[in-house]
PDB file of C-alpha atoms in Angstrom:
ATOM      1  CA  UNK A   7      38.123  30.531 -64.201  1.00 58.00           C
ATOM      2  CA  UNK A   8      38.766  26.811 -64.536  1.00 67.00           C
ATOM      3  CA  UNK A   9      42.091  27.153 -62.715  1.00 58.00           C
ATOM      4  CA  UNK A  10      40.364  28.959 -59.877  1.00 53.00           C
ATOM      5  CA  UNK A  11      37.741  26.188 -59.594  1.00 61.00           C
ATOM      6  CA  UNK A  12      40.422  23.493 -59.520  1.00 52.00           C
ATOM      7  CA  UNK A  13      42.407  25.360 -56.846  1.00 52.00           C
ATOM      8  CA  UNK A  14      39.259  25.875 -54.775  1.00 52.00           C
ATOM      9  CA  UNK A  15      38.391  22.161 -55.078  1.00 57.00           C
ATOM     10  CA  UNK A  16      41.927  21.159 -54.006  1.00 53.00           C
ATOM     11  CA  UNK A  17      41.928  23.571 -51.070  1.00 52.00           C
ATOM     12  CA  UNK A  18      38.624  22.300 -49.682  1.00 55.00           C
ATOM     13  CA  UNK A  19      39.621  18.707 -50.385  1.00 58.00           C
ATOM     14  CA  UNK A  20      42.866  19.050 -48.396  1.00 56.00           C
ATOM     15  CA  UNK A  21      41.190  20.868 -45.505  1.00 56.00           C
ATOM     16  CA  UNK A  22      38.399  18.285 -45.416  1.00 53.00           C
ATOM     17  CA  UNK A  23      40.874  15.397 -45.322  1.00 51.00           C
ATOM     18  CA  UNK A  24      42.877  17.102 -42.576  1.00 50.00           C
ATOM     19  CA  UNK A  25      39.717  17.563 -40.499  1.00 51.00           C
ATOM     20  CA  UNK A  26      38.812  13.910 -40.917  1.00 46.00           C
ATOM     21  CA  UNK A  27      42.326  12.860 -39.852  1.00 54.00           C
ATOM     22  CA  UNK A  28      42.086  14.668 -36.484  1.00 65.00           C
ATOM     23  CA  UNK A  29      40.515  12.441 -33.885  1.00 72.00           C
ATOM     24  CA  UNK A  30      37.709  14.167 -31.980  1.00 86.00           C
ATOM     25  CA  UNK A  31      38.268  15.253 -28.403  1.00 88.00           C
ATOM     26  CA  UNK A  32      36.448  12.992 -25.940  1.00 92.00           C
ATOM     27  CA  UNK A  33      36.093  12.881 -22.169  1.00 93.00           C
ATOM     28  CA  UNK A  34      38.518  10.466 -20.525  1.00 94.00           C
ATOM     29  CA  UNK A  35      36.591   7.904 -18.484  1.00 94.00           C
ATOM     30  CA  UNK A  36      36.678   8.375 -14.701  1.00 93.00           C
ATOM     31  CA  UNK A  37      37.700   4.710 -14.393  1.00 94.00           C
ATOM     32  CA  UNK A  38      41.090   5.717 -15.861  1.00 95.00           C
ATOM     33  CA  UNK A  39      41.665   8.364 -13.148  1.00 96.00           C
ATOM     34  CA  UNK A  40      42.723   8.002  -9.515  1.00 96.00           C
ATOM     35  CA  UNK A  41      43.155  10.552  -6.754  1.00 95.00           C
ATOM     36  CA  UNK A  42      44.234   8.825  -3.555  1.00 94.00           C
ATOM     37  CA  UNK A  43      44.003  11.957  -1.385  1.00 94.00           C
ATOM     38  CA  UNK A  44      40.590  13.219  -2.581  1.00 95.00           C
ATOM     39  CA  UNK A  45      38.770  10.523  -4.622  1.00 96.00           C
ATOM     40  CA  UNK A  46      35.567  12.594  -4.918  1.00 95.00           C
ATOM     41  CA  UNK A  47      37.343  14.933  -7.368  1.00 96.00           C
ATOM     42  CA  UNK A  48      37.488  12.246 -10.068  1.00 96.00           C
ATOM     43  CA  UNK A  49      34.468  10.011  -9.363  1.00 95.00           C
ATOM     44  CA  UNK A  50      32.413  11.419 -12.322  1.00 92.00           C
ATOM     45  CA  UNK A  51      29.637  12.503  -9.934  1.00 93.00           C
ATOM     46  CA  UNK A  52      29.051  16.266  -9.899  1.00 93.00           C
ATOM     47  CA  UNK A  53      27.013  15.918  -6.694  1.00 94.00           C
ATOM     48  CA  UNK A  54      30.008  14.826  -4.595  1.00 95.00           C
ATOM     49  CA  UNK A  55      32.562  17.360  -3.404  1.00 96.00           C
ATOM     50  CA  UNK A  56      36.249  16.903  -2.699  1.00 96.00           C
ATOM     51  CA  UNK A  57      37.990  19.349  -0.366  1.00 96.00           C
ATOM     52  CA  UNK A  58      41.701  20.094  -0.182  1.00 96.00           C
ATOM     53  CA  UNK A  59      43.275  19.320   3.192  1.00 95.00           C
ATOM     54  CA  UNK A  60      44.525  22.483   4.919  1.00 94.00           C
ATOM     55  CA  UNK A  61      47.377  22.327   7.419  1.00 92.00           C
ATOM     56  CA  UNK A  62      47.677  25.652   9.129  1.00 89.00           C
ATOM     57  CA  UNK A  63      46.125  28.721  10.656  1.00 90.00           C
ATOM     58  CA  UNK A  64      46.600  32.469  10.705  1.00 89.00           C
ATOM     59  CA  UNK A  65      47.677  34.144  13.922  1.00 88.00           C
ATOM     60  CA  UNK A  66      46.858  37.817  14.368  1.00 84.00           C
ATOM     61  CA  UNK A  67      47.888  39.995  17.272  1.00 80.00           C
ATOM     62  CA  UNK A  68      50.034  42.762  18.661  1.00 74.00           C
ATOM     63  CA  UNK A  69      53.742  42.061  18.998  1.00 74.00           C
ATOM     64  CA  UNK A  70      56.481  44.100  20.653  1.00 68.00           C
ATOM     65  CA  UNK A  71      59.782  43.681  18.789  1.00 68.00           C
ATOM     66  CA  UNK A  72      62.024  45.865  20.969  1.00 67.00           C
ATOM     67  CA  UNK A  73      61.376  46.658  24.614  1.00 68.00           C
ATOM     68  CA  UNK A  74      60.924  50.404  24.124  1.00 70.00           C
ATOM     69  CA  UNK A  75      59.193  50.260  20.703  1.00 69.00           C
ATOM     70  CA  UNK A  76      55.408  50.463  20.351  1.00 74.00           C
ATOM     71  CA  UNK A  77      53.474  47.292  19.672  1.00 72.00           C
ATOM     72  CA  UNK A  78      52.769  46.392  16.053  1.00 73.00           C
ATOM     73  CA  UNK A  79      49.866  44.391  14.699  1.00 75.00           C
ATOM     74  CA  UNK A  80      51.061  41.250  12.887  1.00 81.00           C
ATOM     75  CA  UNK A  81      49.433  38.610  10.742  1.00 83.00           C
ATOM     76  CA  UNK A  82      51.431  35.389  10.563  1.00 85.00           C
ATOM     77  CA  UNK A  83      50.688  32.052   8.903  1.00 87.00           C
ATOM     78  CA  UNK A  84      51.421  29.052  11.107  1.00 88.00           C
ATOM     79  CA  UNK A  85      51.771  25.890   9.048  1.00 89.00           C
ATOM     80  CA  UNK A  86      51.205  26.156   5.315  1.00 91.00           C
ATOM     81  CA  UNK A  87      48.867  28.214   3.183  1.00 93.00           C
ATOM     82  CA  UNK A  88      49.393  25.813   0.255  1.00 95.00           C
ATOM     83  CA  UNK A  89      47.125  22.809  -0.347  1.00 96.00           C
ATOM     84  CA  UNK A  90      47.518  20.249  -3.124  1.00 95.00           C
ATOM     85  CA  UNK A  91      46.373  16.952  -4.552  1.00 96.00           C
ATOM     86  CA  UNK A  92      47.643  14.608  -7.248  1.00 96.00           C
ATOM     87  CA  UNK A  93      45.519  12.966  -9.952  1.00 97.00           C
ATOM     88  CA  UNK A  94      46.954  10.003 -11.869  1.00 95.00           C
ATOM     89  CA  UNK A  95      45.879   8.525 -15.193  1.00 95.00           C
ATOM     90  CA  UNK A  96      46.189   4.766 -15.714  1.00 93.00           C
ATOM     91  CA  UNK A  97      48.690   5.304 -18.578  1.00 92.00           C
ATOM     92  CA  UNK A  98      50.406   8.275 -20.248  1.00 92.00           C
ATOM     93  CA  UNK A  99      47.693   9.961 -22.324  1.00 93.00           C
ATOM     94  CA  UNK A 100      47.540  13.004 -24.575  1.00 95.00           C
ATOM     95  CA  UNK A 101      45.280  15.479 -22.762  1.00 96.00           C
ATOM     96  CA  UNK A 102      43.889  18.371 -24.776  1.00 96.00           C
ATOM     97  CA  UNK A 103      42.327  20.187 -21.815  1.00 97.00           C
ATOM     98  CA  UNK A 104      41.026  19.757 -18.265  1.00 97.00           C
ATOM     99  CA  UNK A 105      37.838  21.189 -16.767  1.00 97.00           C
ATOM    100  CA  UNK A 106      37.681  21.997 -13.054  1.00 97.00           C
ATOM    101  CA  UNK A 107      34.193  22.235 -11.527  1.00 97.00           C
ATOM    102  CA  UNK A 108      34.533  24.361  -8.354  1.00 97.00           C
ATOM    103  CA  UNK A 109      32.238  24.029  -5.340  1.00 96.00           C
ATOM    104  CA  UNK A 110      33.739  27.010  -3.468  1.00 95.00           C
ATOM    105  CA  UNK A 111      36.035  29.929  -4.117  1.00 95.00           C
ATOM    106  CA  UNK A 112      39.542  28.768  -5.058  1.00 96.00           C
ATOM    107  CA  UNK A 113      42.508  31.088  -4.537  1.00 95.00           C
ATOM    108  CA  UNK A 114      45.682  30.840  -6.635  1.00 96.00           C
ATOM    109  CA  UNK A 115      44.737  27.660  -8.538  1.00 96.00           C
ATOM    110  CA  UNK A 116      47.812  26.165 -10.229  1.00 96.00           C
ATOM    111  CA  UNK A 117      48.080  23.060 -12.415  1.00 96.00           C
ATOM    112  CA  UNK A 118      51.303  21.151 -13.106  1.00 95.00           C
ATOM    113  CA  UNK A 119      51.650  18.047 -15.302  1.00 95.00           C
ATOM    114  CA  UNK A 120      54.188  15.221 -15.371  1.00 93.00           C
ATOM    115  CA  UNK A 121      55.019  12.061 -17.260  1.00 88.00           C
ATOM    116  CA  UNK A 122      57.024   9.483 -15.366  1.00 78.00           C
ATOM    117  CA  UNK A 123      60.429   9.219 -17.056  1.00 73.00           C
ATOM    118  CA  UNK A 124      62.407   5.960 -17.251  1.00 70.00           C
ATOM    119  CA  UNK A 125      64.462   6.850 -14.147  1.00 73.00           C
ATOM    120  CA  UNK A 126      61.238   6.940 -12.080  1.00 74.00           C
ATOM    121  CA  UNK A 127      61.530  10.522 -10.776  1.00 80.00           C
ATOM    122  CA  UNK A 128      58.577  12.832 -11.372  1.00 81.00           C
ATOM    123  CA  UNK A 129      59.400  16.137 -12.982  1.00 85.00           C
ATOM    124  CA  UNK A 130      56.422  18.476 -13.098  1.00 90.00           C
ATOM    125  CA  UNK A 131      56.065  21.055 -15.860  1.00 91.00           C
ATOM    126  CA  UNK A 132      53.879  24.091 -15.440  1.00 92.00           C
ATOM    127  CA  UNK A 133      50.539  24.439 -17.172  1.00 93.00           C
ATOM    128  CA  UNK A 134      50.701  28.087 -18.187  1.00 91.00           C
ATOM    129  CA  UNK A 135      47.008  28.494 -19.072  1.00 90.00           C
ATOM    130  CA  UNK A 136      45.247  30.575 -16.362  1.00 88.00           C
ATOM    131  CA  UNK A 137      48.117  29.978 -13.924  1.00 89.00           C
ATOM    132  CA  UNK A 138      47.381  31.227 -10.408  1.00 89.00           C
ATOM    133  CA  UNK A 139      43.816  32.347 -11.088  1.00 92.00           C
ATOM    134  CA  UNK A 140      41.192  33.156  -8.502  1.00 93.00           C
ATOM    135  CA  UNK A 141      38.056  31.108  -9.156  1.00 93.00           C
ATOM    136  CA  UNK A 142      34.691  32.446  -7.984  1.00 92.00           C
ATOM    137  CA  UNK A 143      31.333  30.779  -8.499  1.00 89.00           C
ATOM    138  CA  UNK A 144      30.553  27.252  -9.655  1.00 90.00           C
ATOM    139  CA  UNK A 145      30.989  27.427 -13.438  1.00 95.00           C
ATOM    140  CA  UNK A 146      33.636  25.046 -14.825  1.00 96.00           C
ATOM    141  CA  UNK A 147      37.063  26.474 -15.649  1.00 96.00           C
ATOM    142  CA  UNK A 148      38.878  25.068 -18.693  1.00 97.00           C
ATOM    143  CA  UNK A 149      42.691  24.677 -18.667  1.00 96.00           C
ATOM    144  CA  UNK A 150      44.527  23.932 -21.933  1.00 96.00           C
ATOM    145  CA  UNK A 151      47.105  21.156 -21.422  1.00 95.00           C
ATOM    146  CA  UNK A 152      48.048  20.045 -24.962  1.00 93.00           C
ATOM    147  CA  UNK A 153      50.539  17.300 -24.089  1.00 93.00           C
ATOM    148  CA  UNK A 154      50.908  13.717 -22.936  1.00 94.00           C
ATOM    149  CA  UNK A 155      50.695  13.382 -19.153  1.00 94.00           C
ATOM    150  CA  UNK A 156      50.455  10.724 -16.477  1.00 94.00           C
ATOM    151  CA  UNK A 157      50.029  12.971 -13.401  1.00 95.00           C
ATOM    152  CA  UNK A 158      48.239  16.257 -12.823  1.00 96.00           C
ATOM    153  CA  UNK A 159      48.965  18.212  -9.642  1.00 96.00           C
ATOM    154  CA  UNK A 160      46.409  20.785  -8.477  1.00 97.00           C
ATOM    155  CA  UNK A 161      47.613  23.388  -5.991  1.00 96.00           C
ATOM    156  CA  UNK A 162      45.552  26.123  -4.340  1.00 96.00           C
ATOM    157  CA  UNK A 163      45.769  28.452  -1.367  1.00 96.00           C
ATOM    158  CA  UNK A 164      43.751  27.549   1.704  1.00 95.00           C
ATOM    159  CA  UNK A 165      40.836  29.783   2.680  1.00 94.00           C
ATOM    160  CA  UNK A 166      40.227  31.465   6.029  1.00 91.00           C
ATOM    161  CA  UNK A 167      37.548  29.805   8.174  1.00 90.00           C
ATOM    162  CA  UNK A 168      35.873  32.778   9.932  1.00 87.00           C
ATOM    163  CA  UNK A 169      33.295  30.560  11.679  1.00 90.00           C
ATOM    164  CA  UNK A 170      35.921  28.876  13.875  1.00 89.00           C
ATOM    165  CA  UNK A 171      38.043  31.832  15.005  1.00 88.00           C
ATOM    166  CA  UNK A 172      39.593  31.561  18.504  1.00 87.00           C
ATOM    167  CA  UNK A 173      40.191  34.737  20.530  1.00 83.00           C
ATOM    168  CA  UNK A 174      42.452  35.476  23.470  1.00 78.00           C
ATOM    169  CA  UNK A 175      41.325  38.897  24.695  1.00 72.00           C
ATOM    170  CA  UNK A 176      43.982  39.112  27.415  1.00 74.00           C
ATOM    171  CA  UNK A 177      46.812  38.817  24.908  1.00 71.00           C
ATOM    172  CA  UNK A 178      44.806  40.578  22.173  1.00 76.00           C
ATOM    173  CA  UNK A 179      45.406  37.718  19.734  1.00 83.00           C
ATOM    174  CA  UNK A 180      43.245  35.588  17.472  1.00 88.00           C
ATOM    175  CA  UNK A 181      43.752  32.362  15.532  1.00 89.00           C
ATOM    176  CA  UNK A 182      41.897  31.857  12.276  1.00 91.00           C
ATOM    177  CA  UNK A 183      41.944  28.248  11.060  1.00 93.00           C
ATOM    178  CA  UNK A 184      42.466  27.523   7.382  1.00 94.00           C
ATOM    179  CA  UNK A 185      40.152  25.322   5.329  1.00 94.00           C
ATOM    180  CA  UNK A 186      40.689  23.848   1.892  1.00 95.00           C
ATOM    181  CA  UNK A 187      38.877  24.905  -1.262  1.00 96.00           C
ATOM    182  CA  UNK A 188      36.278  22.474  -2.641  1.00 96.00           C
ATOM    183  CA  UNK A 189      35.992  20.962  -6.118  1.00 97.00           C
ATOM    184  CA  UNK A 190      33.035  18.945  -7.434  1.00 96.00           C
ATOM    185  CA  UNK A 191      34.925  17.306 -10.305  1.00 97.00           C
ATOM    186  CA  UNK A 192      38.026  17.430 -12.494  1.00 97.00           C
ATOM    187  CA  UNK A 193      37.326  16.167 -16.027  1.00 97.00           C
ATOM    188  CA  UNK A 194      40.019  15.267 -18.563  1.00 97.00           C
ATOM    189  CA  UNK A 195      39.564  15.537 -22.332  1.00 97.00           C
ATOM    190  CA  UNK A 196      41.845  13.956 -24.906  1.00 94.00           C
ATOM    191  CA  UNK A 197      41.982  11.791 -27.992  1.00 81.00           C
ATOM    192  CA  UNK A 198      41.252   8.081 -27.813  1.00 66.00           C
TER     193      UNK A 198
END
């Protein structure tokens, strides 16, 4: 019985010391973050909204491929469906996780992280957690990073803008502009 008590005391003593050694996870100050393209994403104000810049539209219409073939309805993206932004920390920092606070639906949200190597070329590594998810609603989404980073790249698909559709009834075509998804804030959590 005494041996059991000593072992139990040692076990809890070691676990307790290990827990005290781990630094707690804290929010990284917004003053350490910059996002040149969309500053509202890292301004620490959940009331402001940053929107990805979309560069493209969707063209829909009937197309005749061969002179004697029937017309086929086609949907083609003109420009790019992909939108992205880059967030930079002031120095390489161990980031435990990132929280993204959406303000709209976000399609195919992808995070990639990079640390600037000595040769100066950025080499992004994928963040596998929730890769390519579809975000609905406004609840924050947590992405596990678990490494030292300097840059975080957020990529998402643009959304269709049904309010600004252009029609050409003579040619039976329509153009649907693309708009970027919106994010209220991106918060970083790590160890100080």
